[in-house]
Coordinates of C-alpha atoms and ligand atoms in Angstrom, one line a residue:
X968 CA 0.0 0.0 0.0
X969 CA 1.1 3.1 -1.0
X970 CA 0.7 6.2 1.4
X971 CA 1.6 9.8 2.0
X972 CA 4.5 9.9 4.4
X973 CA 6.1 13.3 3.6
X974 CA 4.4 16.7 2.8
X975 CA 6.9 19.7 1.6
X976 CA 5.9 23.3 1.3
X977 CA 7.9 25.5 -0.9
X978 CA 7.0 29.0 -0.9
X979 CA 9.1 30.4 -4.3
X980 CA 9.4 34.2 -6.1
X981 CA 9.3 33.6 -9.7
X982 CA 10.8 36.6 -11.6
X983 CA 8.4 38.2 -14.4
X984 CA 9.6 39.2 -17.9
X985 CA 7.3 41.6 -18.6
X986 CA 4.3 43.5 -16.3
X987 CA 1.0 42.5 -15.8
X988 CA -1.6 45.2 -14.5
X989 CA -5.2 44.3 -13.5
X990 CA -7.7 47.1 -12.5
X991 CA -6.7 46.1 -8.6
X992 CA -2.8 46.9 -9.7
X993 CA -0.3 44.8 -10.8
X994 CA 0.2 41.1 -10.0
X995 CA 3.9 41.0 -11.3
X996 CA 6.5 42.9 -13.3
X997 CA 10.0 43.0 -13.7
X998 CA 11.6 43.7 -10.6
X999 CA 8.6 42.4 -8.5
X1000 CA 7.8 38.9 -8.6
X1001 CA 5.1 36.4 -8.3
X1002 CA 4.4 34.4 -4.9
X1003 CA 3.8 30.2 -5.3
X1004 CA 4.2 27.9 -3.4
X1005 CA 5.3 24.4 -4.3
X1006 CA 3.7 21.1 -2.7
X1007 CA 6.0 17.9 -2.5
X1008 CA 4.1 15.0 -1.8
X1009 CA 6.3 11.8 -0.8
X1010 CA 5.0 8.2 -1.0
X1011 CA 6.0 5.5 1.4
X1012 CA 7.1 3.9 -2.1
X1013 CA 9.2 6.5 -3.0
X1014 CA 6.5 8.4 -5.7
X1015 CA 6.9 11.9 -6.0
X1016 CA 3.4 14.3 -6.7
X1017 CA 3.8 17.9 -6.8
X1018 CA 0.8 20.7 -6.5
X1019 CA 1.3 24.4 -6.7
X1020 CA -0.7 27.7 -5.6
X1021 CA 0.1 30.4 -6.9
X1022 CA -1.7 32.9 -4.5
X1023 CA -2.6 36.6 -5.7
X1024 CA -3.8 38.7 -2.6
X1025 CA -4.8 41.7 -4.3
X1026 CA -7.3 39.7 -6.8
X1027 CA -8.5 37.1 -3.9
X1028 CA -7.6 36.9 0.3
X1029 CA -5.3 34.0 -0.2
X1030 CA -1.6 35.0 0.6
X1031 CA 1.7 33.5 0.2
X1032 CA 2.0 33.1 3.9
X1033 CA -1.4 32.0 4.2
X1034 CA -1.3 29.1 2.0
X1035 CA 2.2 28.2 3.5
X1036 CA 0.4 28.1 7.0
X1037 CA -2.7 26.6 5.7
X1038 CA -0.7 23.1 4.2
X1039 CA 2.0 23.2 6.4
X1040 CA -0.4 23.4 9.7
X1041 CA -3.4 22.4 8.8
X1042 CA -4.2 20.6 5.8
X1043 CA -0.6 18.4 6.0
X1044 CA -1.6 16.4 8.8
X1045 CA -4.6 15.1 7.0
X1046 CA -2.5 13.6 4.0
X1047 CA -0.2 11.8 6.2
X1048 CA -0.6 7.9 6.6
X1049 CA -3.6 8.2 3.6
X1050 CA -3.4 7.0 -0.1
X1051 CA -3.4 9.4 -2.7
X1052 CA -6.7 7.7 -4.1
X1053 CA -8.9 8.8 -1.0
X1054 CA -9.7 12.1 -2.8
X1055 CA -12.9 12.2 -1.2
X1056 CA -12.5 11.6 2.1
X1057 CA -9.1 13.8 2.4
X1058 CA -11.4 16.8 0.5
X1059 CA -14.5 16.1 3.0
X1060 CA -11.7 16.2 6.1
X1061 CA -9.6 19.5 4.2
X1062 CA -13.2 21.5 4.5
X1063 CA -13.9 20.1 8.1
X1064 CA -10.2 21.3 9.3
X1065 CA -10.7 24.8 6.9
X1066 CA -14.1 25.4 7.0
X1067 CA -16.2 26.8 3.6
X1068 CA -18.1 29.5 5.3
X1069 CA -16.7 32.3 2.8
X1070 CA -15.9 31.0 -0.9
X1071 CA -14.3 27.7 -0.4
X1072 CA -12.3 28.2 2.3
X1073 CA -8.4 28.5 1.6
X1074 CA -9.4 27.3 -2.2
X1075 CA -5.5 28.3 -3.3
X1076 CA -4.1 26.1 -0.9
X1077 CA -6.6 23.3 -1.1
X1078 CA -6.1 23.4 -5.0
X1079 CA -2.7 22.9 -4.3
X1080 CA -3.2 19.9 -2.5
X1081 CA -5.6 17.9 -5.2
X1082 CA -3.2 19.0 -7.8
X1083 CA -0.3 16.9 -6.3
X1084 CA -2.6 14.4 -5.5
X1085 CA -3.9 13.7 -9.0
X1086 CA -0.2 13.8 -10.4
X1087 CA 0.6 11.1 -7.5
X1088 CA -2.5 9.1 -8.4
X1089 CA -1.4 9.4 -12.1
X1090 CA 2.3 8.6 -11.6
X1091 CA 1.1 5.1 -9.3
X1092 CA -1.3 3.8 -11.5
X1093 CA 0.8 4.8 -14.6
X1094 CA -1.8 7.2 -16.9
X1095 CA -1.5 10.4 -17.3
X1096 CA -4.3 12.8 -15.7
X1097 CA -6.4 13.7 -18.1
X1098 CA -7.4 9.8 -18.8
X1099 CA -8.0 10.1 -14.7
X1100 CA -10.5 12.7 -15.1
X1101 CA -12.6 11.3 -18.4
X1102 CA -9.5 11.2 -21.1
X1103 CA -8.5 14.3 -23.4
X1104 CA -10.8 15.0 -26.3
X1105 CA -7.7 16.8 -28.4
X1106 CA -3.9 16.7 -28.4
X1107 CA -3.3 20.4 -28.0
X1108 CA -4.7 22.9 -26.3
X1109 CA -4.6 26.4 -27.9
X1110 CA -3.8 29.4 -25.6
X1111 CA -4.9 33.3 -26.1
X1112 CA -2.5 36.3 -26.0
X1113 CA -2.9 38.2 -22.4
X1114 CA -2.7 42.2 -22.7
X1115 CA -2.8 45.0 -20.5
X1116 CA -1.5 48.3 -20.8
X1117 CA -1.7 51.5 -22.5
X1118 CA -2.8 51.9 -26.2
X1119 CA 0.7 51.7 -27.6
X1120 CA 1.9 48.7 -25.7
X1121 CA -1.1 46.7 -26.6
X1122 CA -1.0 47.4 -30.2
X1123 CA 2.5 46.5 -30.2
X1124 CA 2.2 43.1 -28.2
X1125 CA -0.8 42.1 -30.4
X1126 CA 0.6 42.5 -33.5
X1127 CA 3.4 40.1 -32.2
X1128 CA 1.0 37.8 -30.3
X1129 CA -0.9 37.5 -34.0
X1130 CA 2.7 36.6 -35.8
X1131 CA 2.9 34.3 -33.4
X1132 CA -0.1 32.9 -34.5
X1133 CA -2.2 33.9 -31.4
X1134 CA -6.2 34.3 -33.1
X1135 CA -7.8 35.3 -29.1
X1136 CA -6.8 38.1 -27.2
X1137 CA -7.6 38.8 -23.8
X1138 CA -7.2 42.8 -22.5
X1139 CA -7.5 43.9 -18.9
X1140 CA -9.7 46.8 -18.9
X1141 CA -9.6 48.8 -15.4
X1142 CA -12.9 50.5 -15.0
X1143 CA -12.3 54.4 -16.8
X1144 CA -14.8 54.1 -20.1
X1145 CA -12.3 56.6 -22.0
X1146 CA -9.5 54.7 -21.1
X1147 CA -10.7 51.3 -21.8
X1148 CA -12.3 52.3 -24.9
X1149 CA -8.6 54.0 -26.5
X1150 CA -7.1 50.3 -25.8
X1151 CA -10.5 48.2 -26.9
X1152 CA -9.9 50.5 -29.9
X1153 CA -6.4 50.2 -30.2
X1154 CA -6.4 46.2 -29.9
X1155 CA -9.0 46.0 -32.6
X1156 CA -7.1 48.1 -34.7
X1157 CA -3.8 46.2 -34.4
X1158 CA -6.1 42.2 -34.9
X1159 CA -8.1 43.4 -37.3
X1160 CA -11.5 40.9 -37.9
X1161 CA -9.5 38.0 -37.5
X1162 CA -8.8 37.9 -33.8
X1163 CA -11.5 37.5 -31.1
X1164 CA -11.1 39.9 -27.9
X1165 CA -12.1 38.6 -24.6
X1166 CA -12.5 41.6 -22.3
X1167 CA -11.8 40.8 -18.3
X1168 CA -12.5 43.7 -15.8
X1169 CA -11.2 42.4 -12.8
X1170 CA -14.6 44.3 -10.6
X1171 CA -13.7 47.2 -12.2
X1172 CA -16.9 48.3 -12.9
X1173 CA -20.4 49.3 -11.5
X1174 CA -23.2 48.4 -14.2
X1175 CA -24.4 52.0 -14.5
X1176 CA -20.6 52.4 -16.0
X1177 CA -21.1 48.9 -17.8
X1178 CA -23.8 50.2 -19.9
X1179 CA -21.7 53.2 -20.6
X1180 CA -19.1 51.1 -22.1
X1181 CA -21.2 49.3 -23.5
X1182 CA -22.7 52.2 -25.5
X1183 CA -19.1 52.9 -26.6
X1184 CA -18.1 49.7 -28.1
X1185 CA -21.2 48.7 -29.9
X1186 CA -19.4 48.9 -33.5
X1187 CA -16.6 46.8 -32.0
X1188 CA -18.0 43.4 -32.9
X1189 CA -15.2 40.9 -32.4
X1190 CA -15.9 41.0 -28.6
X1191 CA -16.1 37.4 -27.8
X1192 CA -17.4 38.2 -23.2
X1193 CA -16.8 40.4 -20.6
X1194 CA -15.9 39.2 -17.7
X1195 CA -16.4 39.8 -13.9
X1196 CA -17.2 43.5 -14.7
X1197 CA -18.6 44.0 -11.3
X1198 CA -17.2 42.9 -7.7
X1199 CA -18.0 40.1 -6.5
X1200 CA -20.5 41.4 -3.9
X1201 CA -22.6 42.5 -6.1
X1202 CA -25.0 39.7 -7.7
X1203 CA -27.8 41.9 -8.3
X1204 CA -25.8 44.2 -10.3
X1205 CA -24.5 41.5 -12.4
X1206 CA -27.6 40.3 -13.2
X1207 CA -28.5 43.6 -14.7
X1208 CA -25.9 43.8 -17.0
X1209 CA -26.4 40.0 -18.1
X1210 CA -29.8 40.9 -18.9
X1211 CA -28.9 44.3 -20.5
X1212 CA -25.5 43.5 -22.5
X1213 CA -25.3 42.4 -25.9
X1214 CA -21.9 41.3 -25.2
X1215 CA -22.3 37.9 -23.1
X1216 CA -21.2 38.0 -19.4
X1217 CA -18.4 35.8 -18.0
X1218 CA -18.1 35.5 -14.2
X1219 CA -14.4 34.9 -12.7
X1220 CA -13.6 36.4 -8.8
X1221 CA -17.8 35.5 -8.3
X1222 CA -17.1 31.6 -8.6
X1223 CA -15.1 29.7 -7.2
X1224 CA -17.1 26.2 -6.6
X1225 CA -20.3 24.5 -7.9
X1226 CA -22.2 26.2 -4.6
X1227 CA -21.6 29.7 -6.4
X1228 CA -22.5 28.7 -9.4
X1229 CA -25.8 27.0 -8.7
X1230 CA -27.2 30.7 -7.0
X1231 CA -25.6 32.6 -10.2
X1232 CA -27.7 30.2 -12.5
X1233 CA -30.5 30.5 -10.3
X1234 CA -30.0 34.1 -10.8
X1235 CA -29.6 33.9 -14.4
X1236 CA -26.7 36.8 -13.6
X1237 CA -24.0 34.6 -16.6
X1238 CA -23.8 33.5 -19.9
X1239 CA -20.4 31.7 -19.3
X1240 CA -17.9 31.2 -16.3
X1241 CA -14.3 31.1 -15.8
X1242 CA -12.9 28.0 -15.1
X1243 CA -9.4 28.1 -12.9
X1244 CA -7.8 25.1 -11.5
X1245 CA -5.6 27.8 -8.9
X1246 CA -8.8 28.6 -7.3
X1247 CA -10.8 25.3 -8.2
X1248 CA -8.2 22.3 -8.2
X1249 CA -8.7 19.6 -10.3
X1250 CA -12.0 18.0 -8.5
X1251 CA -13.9 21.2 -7.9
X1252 CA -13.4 22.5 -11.4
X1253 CA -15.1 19.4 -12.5
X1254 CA -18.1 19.8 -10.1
X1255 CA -18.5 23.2 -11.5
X1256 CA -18.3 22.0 -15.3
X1257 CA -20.6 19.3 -15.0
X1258 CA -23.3 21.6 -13.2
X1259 CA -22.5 24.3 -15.9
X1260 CA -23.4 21.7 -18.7
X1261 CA -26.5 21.2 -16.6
X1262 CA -27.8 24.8 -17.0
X1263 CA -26.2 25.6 -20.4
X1264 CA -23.5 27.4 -19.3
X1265 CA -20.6 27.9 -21.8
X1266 CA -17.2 27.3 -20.1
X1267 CA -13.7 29.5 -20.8
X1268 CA -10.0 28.4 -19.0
X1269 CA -7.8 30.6 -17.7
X1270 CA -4.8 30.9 -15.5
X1271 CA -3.5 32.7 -12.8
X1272 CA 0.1 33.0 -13.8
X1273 CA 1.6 29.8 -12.7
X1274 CA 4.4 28.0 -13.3
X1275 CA 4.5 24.4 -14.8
X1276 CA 3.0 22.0 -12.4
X1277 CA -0.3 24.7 -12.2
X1278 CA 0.0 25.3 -15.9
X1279 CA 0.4 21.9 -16.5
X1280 CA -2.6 20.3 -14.2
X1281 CA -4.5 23.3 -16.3
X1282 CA -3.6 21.8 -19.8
X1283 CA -5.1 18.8 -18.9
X1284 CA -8.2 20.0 -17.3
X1285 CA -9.1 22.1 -20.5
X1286 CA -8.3 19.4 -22.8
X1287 CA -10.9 17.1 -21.3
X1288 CA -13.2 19.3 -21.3
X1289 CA -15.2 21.7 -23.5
X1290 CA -13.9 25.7 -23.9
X1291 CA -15.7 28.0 -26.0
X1292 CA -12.1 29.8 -26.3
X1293 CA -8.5 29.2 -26.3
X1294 CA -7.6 29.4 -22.7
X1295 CA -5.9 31.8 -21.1
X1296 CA -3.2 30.1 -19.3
X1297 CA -0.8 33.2 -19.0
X1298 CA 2.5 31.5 -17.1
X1299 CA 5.1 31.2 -19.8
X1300 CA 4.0 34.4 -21.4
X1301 CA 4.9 36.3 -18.1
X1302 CA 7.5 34.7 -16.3
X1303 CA 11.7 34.0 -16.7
X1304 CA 10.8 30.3 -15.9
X1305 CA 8.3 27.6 -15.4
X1306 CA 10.3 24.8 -13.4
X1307 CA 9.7 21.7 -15.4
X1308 CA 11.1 20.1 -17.9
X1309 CA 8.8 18.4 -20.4
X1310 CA 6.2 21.1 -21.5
X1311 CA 5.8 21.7 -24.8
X1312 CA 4.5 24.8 -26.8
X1313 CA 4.3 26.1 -30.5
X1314 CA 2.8 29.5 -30.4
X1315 CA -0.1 29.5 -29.2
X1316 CA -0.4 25.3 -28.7
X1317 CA 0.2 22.9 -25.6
X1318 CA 0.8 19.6 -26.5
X1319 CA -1.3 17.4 -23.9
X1320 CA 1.1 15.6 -21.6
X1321 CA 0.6 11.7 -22.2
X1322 CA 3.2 10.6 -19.4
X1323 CA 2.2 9.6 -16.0
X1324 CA 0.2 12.0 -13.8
X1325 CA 1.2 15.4 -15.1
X1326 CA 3.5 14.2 -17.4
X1327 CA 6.6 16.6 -16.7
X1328 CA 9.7 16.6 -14.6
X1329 CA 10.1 19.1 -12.1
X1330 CA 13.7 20.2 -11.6
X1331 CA 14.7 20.7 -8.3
X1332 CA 17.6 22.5 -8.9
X1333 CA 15.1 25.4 -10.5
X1334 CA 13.1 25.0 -6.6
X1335 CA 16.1 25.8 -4.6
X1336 CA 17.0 28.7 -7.2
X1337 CA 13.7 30.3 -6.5
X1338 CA 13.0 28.9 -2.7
X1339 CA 12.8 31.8 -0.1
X1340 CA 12.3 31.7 3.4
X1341 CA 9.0 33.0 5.0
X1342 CA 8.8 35.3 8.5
X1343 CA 5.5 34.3 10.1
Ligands
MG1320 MG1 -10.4 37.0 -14.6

């Protein structure tokens, strides 16, 4: 019998390459980067699974030293002496030990967690994860293009993204109409009919300033969503504007498990949701797909800047199930290294790993480059 005898938390800084500004401020440039934290899960055989979060605490309450304290103290003791297979009862005992009462409580670290475990489950039976969760129904996974900045830059970085063969582009808009119209205006300029735009405002907006946006961009017609325009409080508001826009509505920050999206459908406050295996994990994202097929609820992927292990458990989420868009998994387009060894891209294509669990090879050297040491 193989069990869990060993739990590792890395908490890592992974340098950017280039920024990355959402309307709550930026989650990583040069000079500053992103938090993850690295989970190392040992078996009494000797099998190695790995999970990562890759917390964001301006964009959701998580922190880097939160997630660290929320394995390390209080999820890890649950793992120990278990098999990797006992997904359910070590996800019924995670939520008794970190209560749901608000979202899904501590979803980053949890997500962490039932990453590693899938690649461990993978890796001992010998199939790689996406035949654990159903089997992949393609061999790549196309990605989009992510933009934010001013007019220039995004012209500028969509015209390569397109060379590159990018065809979806997805702009941060950050909650000023005149603004956010000069770039809408600019990235459809530099893409042309060809591309689609996927529009993500991060709360930014109330829907009184929704419909004035709106009202601005009619003519634009390549918009593909918009998504989370309003906080995440504020259900009521976004079922205005999904009854009002003629731009579909995509909800992000306002979903994170099955739960949220059952009260959203009730509400009829979406036309599509954001699936995200940081804030989801492998199992809950799957909940939340199956109940979206349910009440006709197109699905998009996206990422939250990860490295490998998070972009990779991501690649084979998305190509199992359906997306209505190339995904947005935005690691390797914003930072100086992913970890792993074994990931491979072409422009805007992922090949789906077919080797054990997630099918790449984490180099440890790359951990101990990046490892830092926490003050709690
Ligand atoms: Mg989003």
């Amino acid at each position: 019998m193989s069990v869990i005898k060993e739990v590792e938390v890395i908490p890592l800084r992974i340098p950017f390459v280039r920024p990355f500004k959402l309307s709550r401020g930026y989650v990583g440039r040069p000079g500053q980067p992103g938090e993850h934290i690295y989970v190392k899960l040992v078996t009494s055989d000797g099998e190695v699974g790995w999970g990562e979060a890759r917390p964001m605490h301006t964009w959701m309450y998580e922190t880097m030293e939160s997630v660290y304290t929320s394995i390390k103290r209080y999820l890890a003791p649950i793992l120990i002496g278990k098999e990797p297979y006992d997904l359910s009862r070590i996800h019924e005992e995670m939520d008794k030990v970190l209560t749901p009462v608000v979202s899904s409580g501590q979803p980053f670290a949890k997500s962490a967690v039932d990453i590693a475990l899938h690649d461990l489950i993978g890796k001992l039976v010998g199939l790689p994860l996406h035949r654990l969760i159903g089997g992949k129904t393609r061999d790549y996974v196309e990605m989009s293009a992510l933009i934010s900045g001013d007019p220039e830059s995004i012209s500028e970085y969509a015209r390569e993204m397109l060379r590159k063969g990018f065809r979806c582009f997805k702009l941060k808009i950050m909650g000023d109409v005149d603004e956010d119209c000069k770039c809408i205006r600019a990235l459809r300029d530099s893409i042309g009919d060809g591309g689609q735009i996927w529009l993500d405002a991060n709360q930014a907006y109330s829907s009184l300033r929704l419909a004035w946006l709106l009202k601005e961009i009619k003519d634009v017609g390549n918009i593909i969503c918009i998504e989370q325009p309003v906080p995440t409080t504020d259900f009521h508001g976004l079922r205005r504007i999904a009854r009002m826009s003629p731009i579909p509505i995509a909800v992000d920050e306002s979903l994170f498990s099955h739960y949220d999206l059952l009260k959203l459908i009730t509400m009829e406050a979406l036309d599509a949701l954001v699936l995200k295996v940081a804030k989801s994990g492998i199992r809950n994202s799957l909940k939340i797909y199956y109940l979206a097929e349910a009440g006709g609820i197109d699905c998009l992927g996206s990422g939250m800047t990860e490295s490998g292990v998070g972009f990779t458990a991501s690649i084979h989420l998305y190509s199992v199930v359906k997306m209505v868009a190339p995904v947005d998994t935005n690691g390797p387009q914003f930072l100086s290294d992913l970890l792993v060894r074994g990931i491979e891209i072409e422009g805007p294509r992922v090949k789906v790993p077919d080797k054990p669990g997630l099918g790449i090879k984490v180099d440890e050297s790359k951990i101990e480059e990046y490892r830092v040491t926490l003050e709690i």
